[in-house]
XYZ file of C-alpha atoms in Angstrom:
556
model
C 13.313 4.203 -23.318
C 14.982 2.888 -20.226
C 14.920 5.967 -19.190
C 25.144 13.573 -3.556
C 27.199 11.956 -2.257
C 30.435 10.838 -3.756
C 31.146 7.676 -1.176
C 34.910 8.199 0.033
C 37.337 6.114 -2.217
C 39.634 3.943 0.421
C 43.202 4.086 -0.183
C 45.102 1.776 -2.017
C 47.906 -0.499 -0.794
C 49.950 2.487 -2.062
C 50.067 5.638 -3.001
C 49.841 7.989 -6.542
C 49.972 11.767 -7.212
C 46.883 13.127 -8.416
C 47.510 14.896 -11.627
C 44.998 17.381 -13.338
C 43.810 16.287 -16.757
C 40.566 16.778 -18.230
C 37.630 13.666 -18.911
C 34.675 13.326 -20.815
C 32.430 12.404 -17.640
C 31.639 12.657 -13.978
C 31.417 9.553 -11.810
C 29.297 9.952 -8.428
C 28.914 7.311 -6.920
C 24.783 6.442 -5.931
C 24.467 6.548 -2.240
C 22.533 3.359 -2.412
C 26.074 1.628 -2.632
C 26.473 2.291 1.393
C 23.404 0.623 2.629
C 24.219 -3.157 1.785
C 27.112 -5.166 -0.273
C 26.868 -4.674 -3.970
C 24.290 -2.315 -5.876
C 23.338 -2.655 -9.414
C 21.822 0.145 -11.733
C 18.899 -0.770 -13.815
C 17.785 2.781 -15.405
C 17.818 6.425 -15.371
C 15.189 9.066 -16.270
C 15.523 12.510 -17.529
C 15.397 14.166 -13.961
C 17.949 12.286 -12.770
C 16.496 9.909 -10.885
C 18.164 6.527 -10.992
C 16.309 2.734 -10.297
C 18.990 0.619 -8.585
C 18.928 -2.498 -6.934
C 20.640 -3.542 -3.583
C 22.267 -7.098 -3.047
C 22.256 -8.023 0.971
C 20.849 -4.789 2.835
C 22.943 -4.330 5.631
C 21.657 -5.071 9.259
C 18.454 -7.060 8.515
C 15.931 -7.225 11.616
C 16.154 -10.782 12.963
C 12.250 -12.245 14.037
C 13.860 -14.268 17.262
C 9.895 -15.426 17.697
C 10.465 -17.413 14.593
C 13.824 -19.135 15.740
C 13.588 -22.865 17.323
C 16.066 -22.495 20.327
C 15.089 -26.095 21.111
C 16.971 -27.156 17.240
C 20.355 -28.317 17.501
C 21.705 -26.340 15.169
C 20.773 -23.284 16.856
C 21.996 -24.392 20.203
C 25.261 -25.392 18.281
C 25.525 -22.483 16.174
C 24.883 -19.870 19.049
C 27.970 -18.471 21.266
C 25.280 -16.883 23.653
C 21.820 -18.480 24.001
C 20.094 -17.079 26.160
C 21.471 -13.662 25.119
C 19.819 -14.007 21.670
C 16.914 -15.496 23.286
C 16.392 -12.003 25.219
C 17.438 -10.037 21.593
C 21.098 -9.369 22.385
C 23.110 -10.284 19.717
C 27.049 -10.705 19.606
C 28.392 -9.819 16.087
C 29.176 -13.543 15.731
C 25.572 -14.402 16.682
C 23.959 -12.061 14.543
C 25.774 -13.095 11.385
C 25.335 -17.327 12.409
C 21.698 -16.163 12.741
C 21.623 -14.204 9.426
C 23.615 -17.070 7.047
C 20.945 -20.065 9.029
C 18.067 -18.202 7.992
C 18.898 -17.079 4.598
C 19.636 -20.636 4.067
C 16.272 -21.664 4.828
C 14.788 -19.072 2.466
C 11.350 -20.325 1.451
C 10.991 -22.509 3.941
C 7.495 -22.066 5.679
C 8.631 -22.144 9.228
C 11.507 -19.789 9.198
C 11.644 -15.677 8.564
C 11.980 -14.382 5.003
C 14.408 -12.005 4.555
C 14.675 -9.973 1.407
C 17.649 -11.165 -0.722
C 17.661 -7.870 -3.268
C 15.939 -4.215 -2.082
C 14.647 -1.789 -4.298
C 15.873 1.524 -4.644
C 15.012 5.258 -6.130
C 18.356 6.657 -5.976
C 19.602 10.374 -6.802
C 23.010 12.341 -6.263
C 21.881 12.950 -2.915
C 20.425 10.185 -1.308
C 17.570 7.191 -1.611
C 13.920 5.909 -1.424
C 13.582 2.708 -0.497
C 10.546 0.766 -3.161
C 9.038 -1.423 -0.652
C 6.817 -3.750 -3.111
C 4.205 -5.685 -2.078
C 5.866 -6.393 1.201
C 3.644 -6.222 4.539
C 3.676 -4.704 7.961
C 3.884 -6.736 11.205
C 1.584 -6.333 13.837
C 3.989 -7.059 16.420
C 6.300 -3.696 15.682
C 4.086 -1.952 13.504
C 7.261 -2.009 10.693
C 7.421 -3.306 7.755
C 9.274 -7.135 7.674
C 11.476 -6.414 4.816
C 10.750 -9.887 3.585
C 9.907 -9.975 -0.389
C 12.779 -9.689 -2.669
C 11.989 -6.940 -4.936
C 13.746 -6.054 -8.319
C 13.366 -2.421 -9.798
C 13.665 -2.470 -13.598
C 12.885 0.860 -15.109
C 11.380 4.546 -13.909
C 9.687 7.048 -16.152
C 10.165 10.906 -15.921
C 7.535 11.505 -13.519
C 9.854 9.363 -11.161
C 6.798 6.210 -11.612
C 8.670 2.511 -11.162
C 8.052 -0.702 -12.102
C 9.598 -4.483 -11.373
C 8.291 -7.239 -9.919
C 8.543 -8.385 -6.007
C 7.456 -11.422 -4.022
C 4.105 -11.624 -2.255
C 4.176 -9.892 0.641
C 4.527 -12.719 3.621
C 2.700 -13.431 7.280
C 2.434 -15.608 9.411
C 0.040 -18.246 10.153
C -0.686 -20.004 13.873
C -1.576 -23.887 12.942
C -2.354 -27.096 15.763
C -1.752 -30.254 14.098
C -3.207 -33.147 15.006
C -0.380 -33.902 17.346
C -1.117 -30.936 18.912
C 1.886 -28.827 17.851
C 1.822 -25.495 17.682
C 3.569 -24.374 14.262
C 3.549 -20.841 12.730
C 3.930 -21.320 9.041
C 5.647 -18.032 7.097
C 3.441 -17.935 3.719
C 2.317 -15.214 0.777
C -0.639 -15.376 -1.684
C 1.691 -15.911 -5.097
C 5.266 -16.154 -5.832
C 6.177 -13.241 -7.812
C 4.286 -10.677 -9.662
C 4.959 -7.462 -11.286
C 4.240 -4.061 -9.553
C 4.231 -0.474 -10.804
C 4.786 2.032 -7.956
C 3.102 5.713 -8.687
C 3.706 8.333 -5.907
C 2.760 6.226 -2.412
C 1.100 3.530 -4.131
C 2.094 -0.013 -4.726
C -0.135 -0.966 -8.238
C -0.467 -5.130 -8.893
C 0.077 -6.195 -12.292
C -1.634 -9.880 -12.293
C -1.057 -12.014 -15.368
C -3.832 -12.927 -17.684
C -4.273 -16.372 -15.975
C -3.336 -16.441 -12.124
C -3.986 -20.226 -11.201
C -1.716 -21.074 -8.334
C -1.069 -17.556 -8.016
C 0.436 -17.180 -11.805
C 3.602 -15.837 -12.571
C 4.192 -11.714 -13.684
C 7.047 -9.809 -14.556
C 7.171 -5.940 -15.082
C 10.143 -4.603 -17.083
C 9.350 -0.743 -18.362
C 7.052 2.138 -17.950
C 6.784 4.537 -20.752
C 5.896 8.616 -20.111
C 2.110 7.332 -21.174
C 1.821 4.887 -17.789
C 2.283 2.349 -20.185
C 4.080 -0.902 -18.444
C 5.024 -4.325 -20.396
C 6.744 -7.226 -19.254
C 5.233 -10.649 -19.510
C 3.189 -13.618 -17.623
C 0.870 -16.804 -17.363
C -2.113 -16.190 -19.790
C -3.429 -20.145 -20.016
C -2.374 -23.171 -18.393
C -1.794 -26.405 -20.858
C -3.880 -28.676 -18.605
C -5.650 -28.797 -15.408
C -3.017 -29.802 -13.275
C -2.415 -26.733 -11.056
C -6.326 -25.963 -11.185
C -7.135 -29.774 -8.951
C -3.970 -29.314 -7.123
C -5.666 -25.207 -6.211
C -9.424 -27.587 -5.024
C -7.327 -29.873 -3.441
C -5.491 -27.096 -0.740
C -9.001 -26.363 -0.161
C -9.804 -29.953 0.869
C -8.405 -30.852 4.488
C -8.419 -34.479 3.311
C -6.892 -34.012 -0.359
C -3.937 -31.646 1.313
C -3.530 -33.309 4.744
C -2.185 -32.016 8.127
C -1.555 -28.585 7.299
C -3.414 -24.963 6.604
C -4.336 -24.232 3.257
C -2.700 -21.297 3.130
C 0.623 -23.443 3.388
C -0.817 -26.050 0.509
C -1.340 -22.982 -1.654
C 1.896 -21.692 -0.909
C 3.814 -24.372 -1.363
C 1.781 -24.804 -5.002
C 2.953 -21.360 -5.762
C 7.104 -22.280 -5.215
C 6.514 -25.157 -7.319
C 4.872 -23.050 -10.280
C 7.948 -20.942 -10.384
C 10.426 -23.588 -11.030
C 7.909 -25.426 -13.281
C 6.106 -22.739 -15.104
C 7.729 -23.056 -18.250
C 6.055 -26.416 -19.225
C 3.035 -26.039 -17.362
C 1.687 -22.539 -18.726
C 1.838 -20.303 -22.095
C 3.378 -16.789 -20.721
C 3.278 -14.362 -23.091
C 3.937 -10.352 -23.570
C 1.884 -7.929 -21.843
C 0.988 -4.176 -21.746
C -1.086 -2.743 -18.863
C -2.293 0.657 -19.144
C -2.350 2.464 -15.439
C -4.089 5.656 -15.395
C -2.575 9.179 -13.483
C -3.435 8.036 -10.287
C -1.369 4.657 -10.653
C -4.530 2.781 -10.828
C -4.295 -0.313 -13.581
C -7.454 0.668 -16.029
C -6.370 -2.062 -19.207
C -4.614 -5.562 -19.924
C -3.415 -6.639 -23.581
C -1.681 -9.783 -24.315
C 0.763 -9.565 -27.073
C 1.227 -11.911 -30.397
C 4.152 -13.919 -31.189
C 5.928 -14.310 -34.427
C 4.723 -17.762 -34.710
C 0.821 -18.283 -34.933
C -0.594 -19.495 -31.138
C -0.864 -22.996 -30.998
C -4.384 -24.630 -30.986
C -6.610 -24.924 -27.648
C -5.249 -28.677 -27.864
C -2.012 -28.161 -28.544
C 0.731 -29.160 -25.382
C 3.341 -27.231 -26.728
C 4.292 -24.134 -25.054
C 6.011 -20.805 -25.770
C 7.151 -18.065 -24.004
C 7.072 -14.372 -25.480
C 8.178 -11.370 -23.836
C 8.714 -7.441 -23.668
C 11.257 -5.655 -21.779
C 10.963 -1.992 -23.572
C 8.071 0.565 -24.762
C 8.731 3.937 -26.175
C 6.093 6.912 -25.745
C 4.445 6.221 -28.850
C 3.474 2.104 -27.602
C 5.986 0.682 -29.940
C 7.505 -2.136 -27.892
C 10.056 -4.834 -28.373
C 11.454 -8.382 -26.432
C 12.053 -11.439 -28.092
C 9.174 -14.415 -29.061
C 9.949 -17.627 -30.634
C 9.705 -18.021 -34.599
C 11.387 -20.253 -36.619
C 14.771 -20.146 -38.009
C 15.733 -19.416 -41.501
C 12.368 -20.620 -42.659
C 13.053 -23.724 -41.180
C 10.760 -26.059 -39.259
C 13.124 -25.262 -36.358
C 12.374 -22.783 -33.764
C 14.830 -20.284 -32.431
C 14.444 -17.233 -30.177
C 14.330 -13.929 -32.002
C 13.431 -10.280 -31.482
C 10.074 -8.979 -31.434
C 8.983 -5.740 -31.901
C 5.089 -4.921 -31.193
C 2.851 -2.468 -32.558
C -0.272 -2.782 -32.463
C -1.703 -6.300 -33.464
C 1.768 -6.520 -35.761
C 4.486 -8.864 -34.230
C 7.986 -8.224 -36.955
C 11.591 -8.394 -36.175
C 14.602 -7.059 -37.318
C 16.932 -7.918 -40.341
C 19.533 -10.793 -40.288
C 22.862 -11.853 -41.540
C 22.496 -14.963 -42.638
C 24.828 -16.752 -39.472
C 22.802 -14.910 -37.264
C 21.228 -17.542 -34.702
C 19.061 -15.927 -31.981
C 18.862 -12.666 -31.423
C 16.193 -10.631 -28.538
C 15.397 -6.839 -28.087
C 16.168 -4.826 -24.639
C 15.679 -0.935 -25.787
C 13.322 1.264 -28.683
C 13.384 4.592 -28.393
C 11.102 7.264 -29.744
C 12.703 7.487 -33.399
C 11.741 3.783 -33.903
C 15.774 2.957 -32.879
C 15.546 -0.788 -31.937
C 18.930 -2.306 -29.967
C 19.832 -5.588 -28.330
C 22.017 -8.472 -29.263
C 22.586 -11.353 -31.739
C 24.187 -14.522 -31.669
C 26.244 -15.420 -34.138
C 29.047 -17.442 -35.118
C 32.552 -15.902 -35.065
C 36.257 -17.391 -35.901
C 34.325 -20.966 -35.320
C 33.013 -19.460 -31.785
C 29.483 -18.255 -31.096
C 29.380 -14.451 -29.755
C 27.013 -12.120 -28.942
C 27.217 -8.886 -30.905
C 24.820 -5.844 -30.296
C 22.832 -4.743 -32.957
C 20.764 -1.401 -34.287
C 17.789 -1.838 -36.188
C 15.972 1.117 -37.648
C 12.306 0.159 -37.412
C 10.955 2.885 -39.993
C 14.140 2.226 -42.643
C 13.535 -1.501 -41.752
C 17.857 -1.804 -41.628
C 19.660 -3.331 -39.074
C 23.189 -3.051 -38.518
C 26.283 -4.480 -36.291
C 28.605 -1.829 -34.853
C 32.326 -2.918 -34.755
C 32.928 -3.607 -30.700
C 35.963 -3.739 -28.890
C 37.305 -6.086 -31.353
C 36.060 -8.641 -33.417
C 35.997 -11.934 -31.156
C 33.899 -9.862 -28.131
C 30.904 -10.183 -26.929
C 28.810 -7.373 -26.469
C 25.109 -6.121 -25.619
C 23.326 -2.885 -25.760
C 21.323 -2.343 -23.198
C 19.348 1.248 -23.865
C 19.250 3.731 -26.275
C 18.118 7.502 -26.040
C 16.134 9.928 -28.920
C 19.809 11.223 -29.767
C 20.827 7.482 -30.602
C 23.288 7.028 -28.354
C 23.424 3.666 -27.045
C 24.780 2.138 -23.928
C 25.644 -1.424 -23.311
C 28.791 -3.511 -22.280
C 31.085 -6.211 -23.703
C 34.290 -8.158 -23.578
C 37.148 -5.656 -23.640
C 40.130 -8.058 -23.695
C 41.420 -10.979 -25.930
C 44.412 -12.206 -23.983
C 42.575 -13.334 -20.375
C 41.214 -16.614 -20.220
C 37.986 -15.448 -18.365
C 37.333 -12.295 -20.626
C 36.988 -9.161 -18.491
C 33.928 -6.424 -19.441
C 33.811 -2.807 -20.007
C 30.678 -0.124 -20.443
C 30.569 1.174 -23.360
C 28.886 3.829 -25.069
C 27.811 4.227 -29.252
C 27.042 7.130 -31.086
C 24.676 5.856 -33.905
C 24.768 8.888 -36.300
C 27.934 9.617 -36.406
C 29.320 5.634 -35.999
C 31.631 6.232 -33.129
C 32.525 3.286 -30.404
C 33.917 4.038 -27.147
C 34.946 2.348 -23.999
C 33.607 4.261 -20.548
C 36.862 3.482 -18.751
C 38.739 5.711 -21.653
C 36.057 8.507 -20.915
C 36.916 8.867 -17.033
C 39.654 10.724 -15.593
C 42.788 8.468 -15.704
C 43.034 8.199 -11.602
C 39.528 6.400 -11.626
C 39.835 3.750 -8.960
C 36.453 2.539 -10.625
C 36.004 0.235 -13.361
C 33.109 0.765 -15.468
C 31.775 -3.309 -16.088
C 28.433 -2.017 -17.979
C 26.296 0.463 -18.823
C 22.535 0.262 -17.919
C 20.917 2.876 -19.001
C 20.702 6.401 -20.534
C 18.907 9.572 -20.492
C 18.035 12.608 -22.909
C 20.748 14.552 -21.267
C 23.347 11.527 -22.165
C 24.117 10.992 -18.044
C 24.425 6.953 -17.800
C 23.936 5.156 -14.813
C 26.472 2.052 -14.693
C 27.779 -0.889 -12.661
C 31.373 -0.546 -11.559
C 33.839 -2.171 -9.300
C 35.785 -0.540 -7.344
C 38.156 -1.800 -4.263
C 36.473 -1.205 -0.953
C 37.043 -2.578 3.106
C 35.145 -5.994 3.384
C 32.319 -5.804 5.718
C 29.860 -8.069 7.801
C 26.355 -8.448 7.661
C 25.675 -4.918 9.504
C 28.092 -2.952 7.600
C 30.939 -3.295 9.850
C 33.927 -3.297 8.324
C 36.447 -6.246 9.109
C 39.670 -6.536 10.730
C 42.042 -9.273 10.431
C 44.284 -10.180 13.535
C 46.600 -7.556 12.820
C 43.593 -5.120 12.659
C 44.283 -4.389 9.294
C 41.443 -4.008 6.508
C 41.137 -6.368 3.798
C 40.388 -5.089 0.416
C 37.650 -6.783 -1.981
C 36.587 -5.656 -5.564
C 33.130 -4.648 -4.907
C 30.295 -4.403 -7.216
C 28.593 -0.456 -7.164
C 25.714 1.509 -8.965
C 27.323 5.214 -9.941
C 26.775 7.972 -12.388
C 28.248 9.523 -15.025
C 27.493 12.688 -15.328
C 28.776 14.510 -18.935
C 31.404 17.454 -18.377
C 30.865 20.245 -20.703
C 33.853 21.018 -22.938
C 34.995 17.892 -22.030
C 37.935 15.860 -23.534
C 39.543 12.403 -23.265
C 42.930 12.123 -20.743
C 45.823 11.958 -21.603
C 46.569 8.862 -19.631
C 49.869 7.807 -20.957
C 50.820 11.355 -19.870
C 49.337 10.401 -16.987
C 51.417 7.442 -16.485
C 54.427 8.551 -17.028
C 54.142 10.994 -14.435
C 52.979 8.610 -11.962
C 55.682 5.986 -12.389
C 58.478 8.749 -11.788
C 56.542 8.955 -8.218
C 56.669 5.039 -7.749
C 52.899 5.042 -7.628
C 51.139 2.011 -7.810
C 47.702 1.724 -9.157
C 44.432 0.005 -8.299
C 44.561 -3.931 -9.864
C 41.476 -4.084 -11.922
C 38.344 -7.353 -11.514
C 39.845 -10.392 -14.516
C 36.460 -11.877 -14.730
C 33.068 -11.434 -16.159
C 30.395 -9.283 -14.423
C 27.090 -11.315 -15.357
C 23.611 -9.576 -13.373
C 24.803 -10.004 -9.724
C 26.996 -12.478 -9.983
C 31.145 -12.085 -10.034
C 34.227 -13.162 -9.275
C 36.176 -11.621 -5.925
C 40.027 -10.636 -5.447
C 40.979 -10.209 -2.144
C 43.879 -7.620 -1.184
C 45.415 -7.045 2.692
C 47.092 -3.339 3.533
């Protein structure tokens, strides 16, 4: 089971009168959302303890030792060059430098600068989840250059996701005796469990050209799944690994760079050059990884000749080693293959129950009562949806809560051991590009509500999705809320007029249960705030998919 500081809420273009009615929850807003643009939520144990992931950490280190003043772009780009040159940066400078090297991201010869950070994030402030990134000799700190993504945290406050390689730097003469430094890592990405202080590898089965890895959960028993490479279909990454190692075969450059440069191309091309399946490693107390087991499919594996390949994965265990994701099998007893979702336990690979329109359907969440949810797709009104489903593992019964209404889309993302579930989906039939909502479903007693109807009716946040859920019902969720825009170091901006602009910004929060609780009375609410000539907060019109979303801009 995917298991303070309220940040100060900017005022509006105009003003409303606060009015006193009661909610069902709490939102705090996670600290985390202050140290870089947008922050995203991606679980919640039961102390409290939230794993959140940061999109552009504000005021990056710039390497100016890596930075060719001789390129004309740089000598363009620059207002002051021989101020950067001696590490004084104008704002303008800093954020030319920041956008050229981000734009060069995986590029050998220029700095990597992580793209997404890692958080452990409570009421009251943060722990930054480093990954496998390294320290540099030169200022004995860490480089903050592997893109790490945090994916689920157990109750003893253990984490796992997967991160980039952790990258140096390598001094090379060619034969035209240039002096290059090449920026390189050992693999591309790999999964990574982090236990107290200590940064655990999870290696795939198979880790030619470094392999691919992906950790997704951790269960109370150190058990982690997620997925990766477990046999390549030929030998074409194995003589492209001998040939880095042969200065003829890779020509003028390190191996080290041949390797790395193997490693991007596996990522992009890893789906038809390698079977990546399931996984479960067992860590033991210390964090230490002690077991590896590769997980079926619902098809039989192909033969040791065979070219075809298939991806399995899984994204969820419970306490009890039950865990779910999707695999390929075929549809409707057809010769045709689909994507559906798996649930494993032991050497057993089953799935849930289908209407017959149902097309694909994949797992995200079991908790410890065997409760399986996720989504289907299916066709509705002649237009294929997403709907989120319940399956009851030890009933073998699967059902499809009504949603906000019956053309939306929706997904469940978690479920806890009281069966409430948490998810998000499309919220409104009139807009053209369909705006989302959180949502929350009680399973045993069938009842569907909307987060935004659960806040106080003031909220200046609008709850998008919901991400995950603990025993004690407290949800952690992404939101948008209307905020100053800001540079690269946090600044906020001023237009000519010195007046802030205001952009819907993406934010992890929590919401926190009230006891004795009860729903607003909003159009009360209203009422009263239209006799003061209030005006209220204009609310995001598009779809909030993983990090990406569209922006309104508004000037005070």
């Amino acid at each position: 089971m995917k298991k303070a500081i309220i940040a100060t809420v900017f005022p509006l273009c105009g003003l409303y009168m606060s009015v006193a009615y009661s909610a069902q929850y709490e939102l705090v807003e996670l600290p985390v959302a202050d140290l870089g643009v947008n922050s995203f939520p991606a679980a919640i144990n039961d102390a409290g303890e939230a794993a959140v992931n940061l999109d552009k950490q504000y005021s990056p280190v710039i390497d100016t030792t890596l930075i060719d003043f001789e390129s004309a772009a740089i000598i363009l780009g620059l207002e002051n060059l021989d101020g950067v040159r001696g590490g004084d940066f104008s704002d303008d400078d800093y954020t030319f430098l920041y956008t050229y090297i981000t734009a060069n991201a995986e590029s050998q010869t220029f700095q990597q600068i992580a793209s997404l950070n890692s958080y452990i994030a409570t009421e009251n402030g943060s722990e930054l989840l480093r990954g496998f990134d390294t320290i540099d000799p030169n200022t004995d700190d860490y480089r903050n250059s592997v893109k790490t993504q945090v994916r689920s945290i157990n109750d003893f406050g253990y984490t796992v996701g997967s991160s980039h390689d952790g990258f140096y730097t390598e001094d090379y003469v060619n034969e035209d005796v240039d002096d290059i430094t090449y920026v390189v890592n050992d693999f591309y990405i790999r999964g990574f469990a982090q236990v107290d202080d200590q940064t655990t590898e999870l290696p795939p089965p198979d880790t030619t050209a470094g392999g691919i890895s992906e950790a997704y959960d951790i269960n109370n028993s150190n058990q982690v799944v997620g997925y990766g490479t477990t046999v390549f279909i030929d030998d074409t990454y194995s003589t492209a690994e001998e040939d880095c190692s042969d200065s003829t075969a890779r020509g003028d450059i390190p191996e080290v760079s041949c390797l790395r440069a193997l490693s991007i191309s596996l990522s992009s091309g890893v789906s038809s050059a390698a079977q990546q399946r399931g996984i479960i490693w067992q860590l033991d107390e210390d964090g230490d990884l002690t077991d590896t087991y590769t997980l079926g499919m619902l098809i039989d594996e192909p033969e040791d000749s065979s070219t075809s390949v298939y991806t399995s994965t899984a994204v969820a265990i419970n306490d009890y080693g039950i865990a779910v994701g999707e695999s390929p099998d075929y549809y409707q007893d057809t010769t045709s293959l689909t994507v559906a979702a798996a649930i494993y336990e032991g050497d057993e690979v089953t799935t849930i129950n289908y209407d017959e329109d149902v097309y694909t359907s994949t797992a995200y969440d079991i908790n410890n009562d065997s409760l399986v949810v996720g989504n289907i797709t299916k066709d509705v009104n002649g237009t294929t949806r997403t709907k989120f489903f319940v399956h009851d593992l030890d009933n073998d019964i699967t059902i499809y809560p009504d949603d906000f209404f019956e053309g939306s889309s929706s997904i469940a993302t978690s479920i806890n051991d009281d069966g409430f579930v948490v998810g998000y989906g499309e919220s409104e039939a009139t807009l053209t590009t369909r705006r989302t909502e959180g949502f929350i479903y009680d399973y045993k007693n069938d009842i569907f509500q909307g987060l935004n109807s659960l806040l106080e009716c003031n909220s200046d946040y609008d709850i998008v999705q919901a991400n995950g859920i603990n025993e004690d019902s407290e949800i952690v969720a992404t939101a948008l809320v209307l905020k100053p825009e800001t540079n690269i170091q946090g600044e906020i901006i001023l237009d000519e007029y010195g007046a802030q602009t205001l952009v819907d910004t993406v934010v992890a929060v929590k919401l926190v249960p009230i006891s004795g609780g009860s729903i607003d009375n909003c159009d009360a609410y209203e009422e009263e705030t239209v006799r003061q000539g209030a005006s209220f907060p204009l609310y995001l019109s598009g779809l909030l998919l993983g990090l990406v979303f569209f922006r309104r801009k508004y000037t005070c």
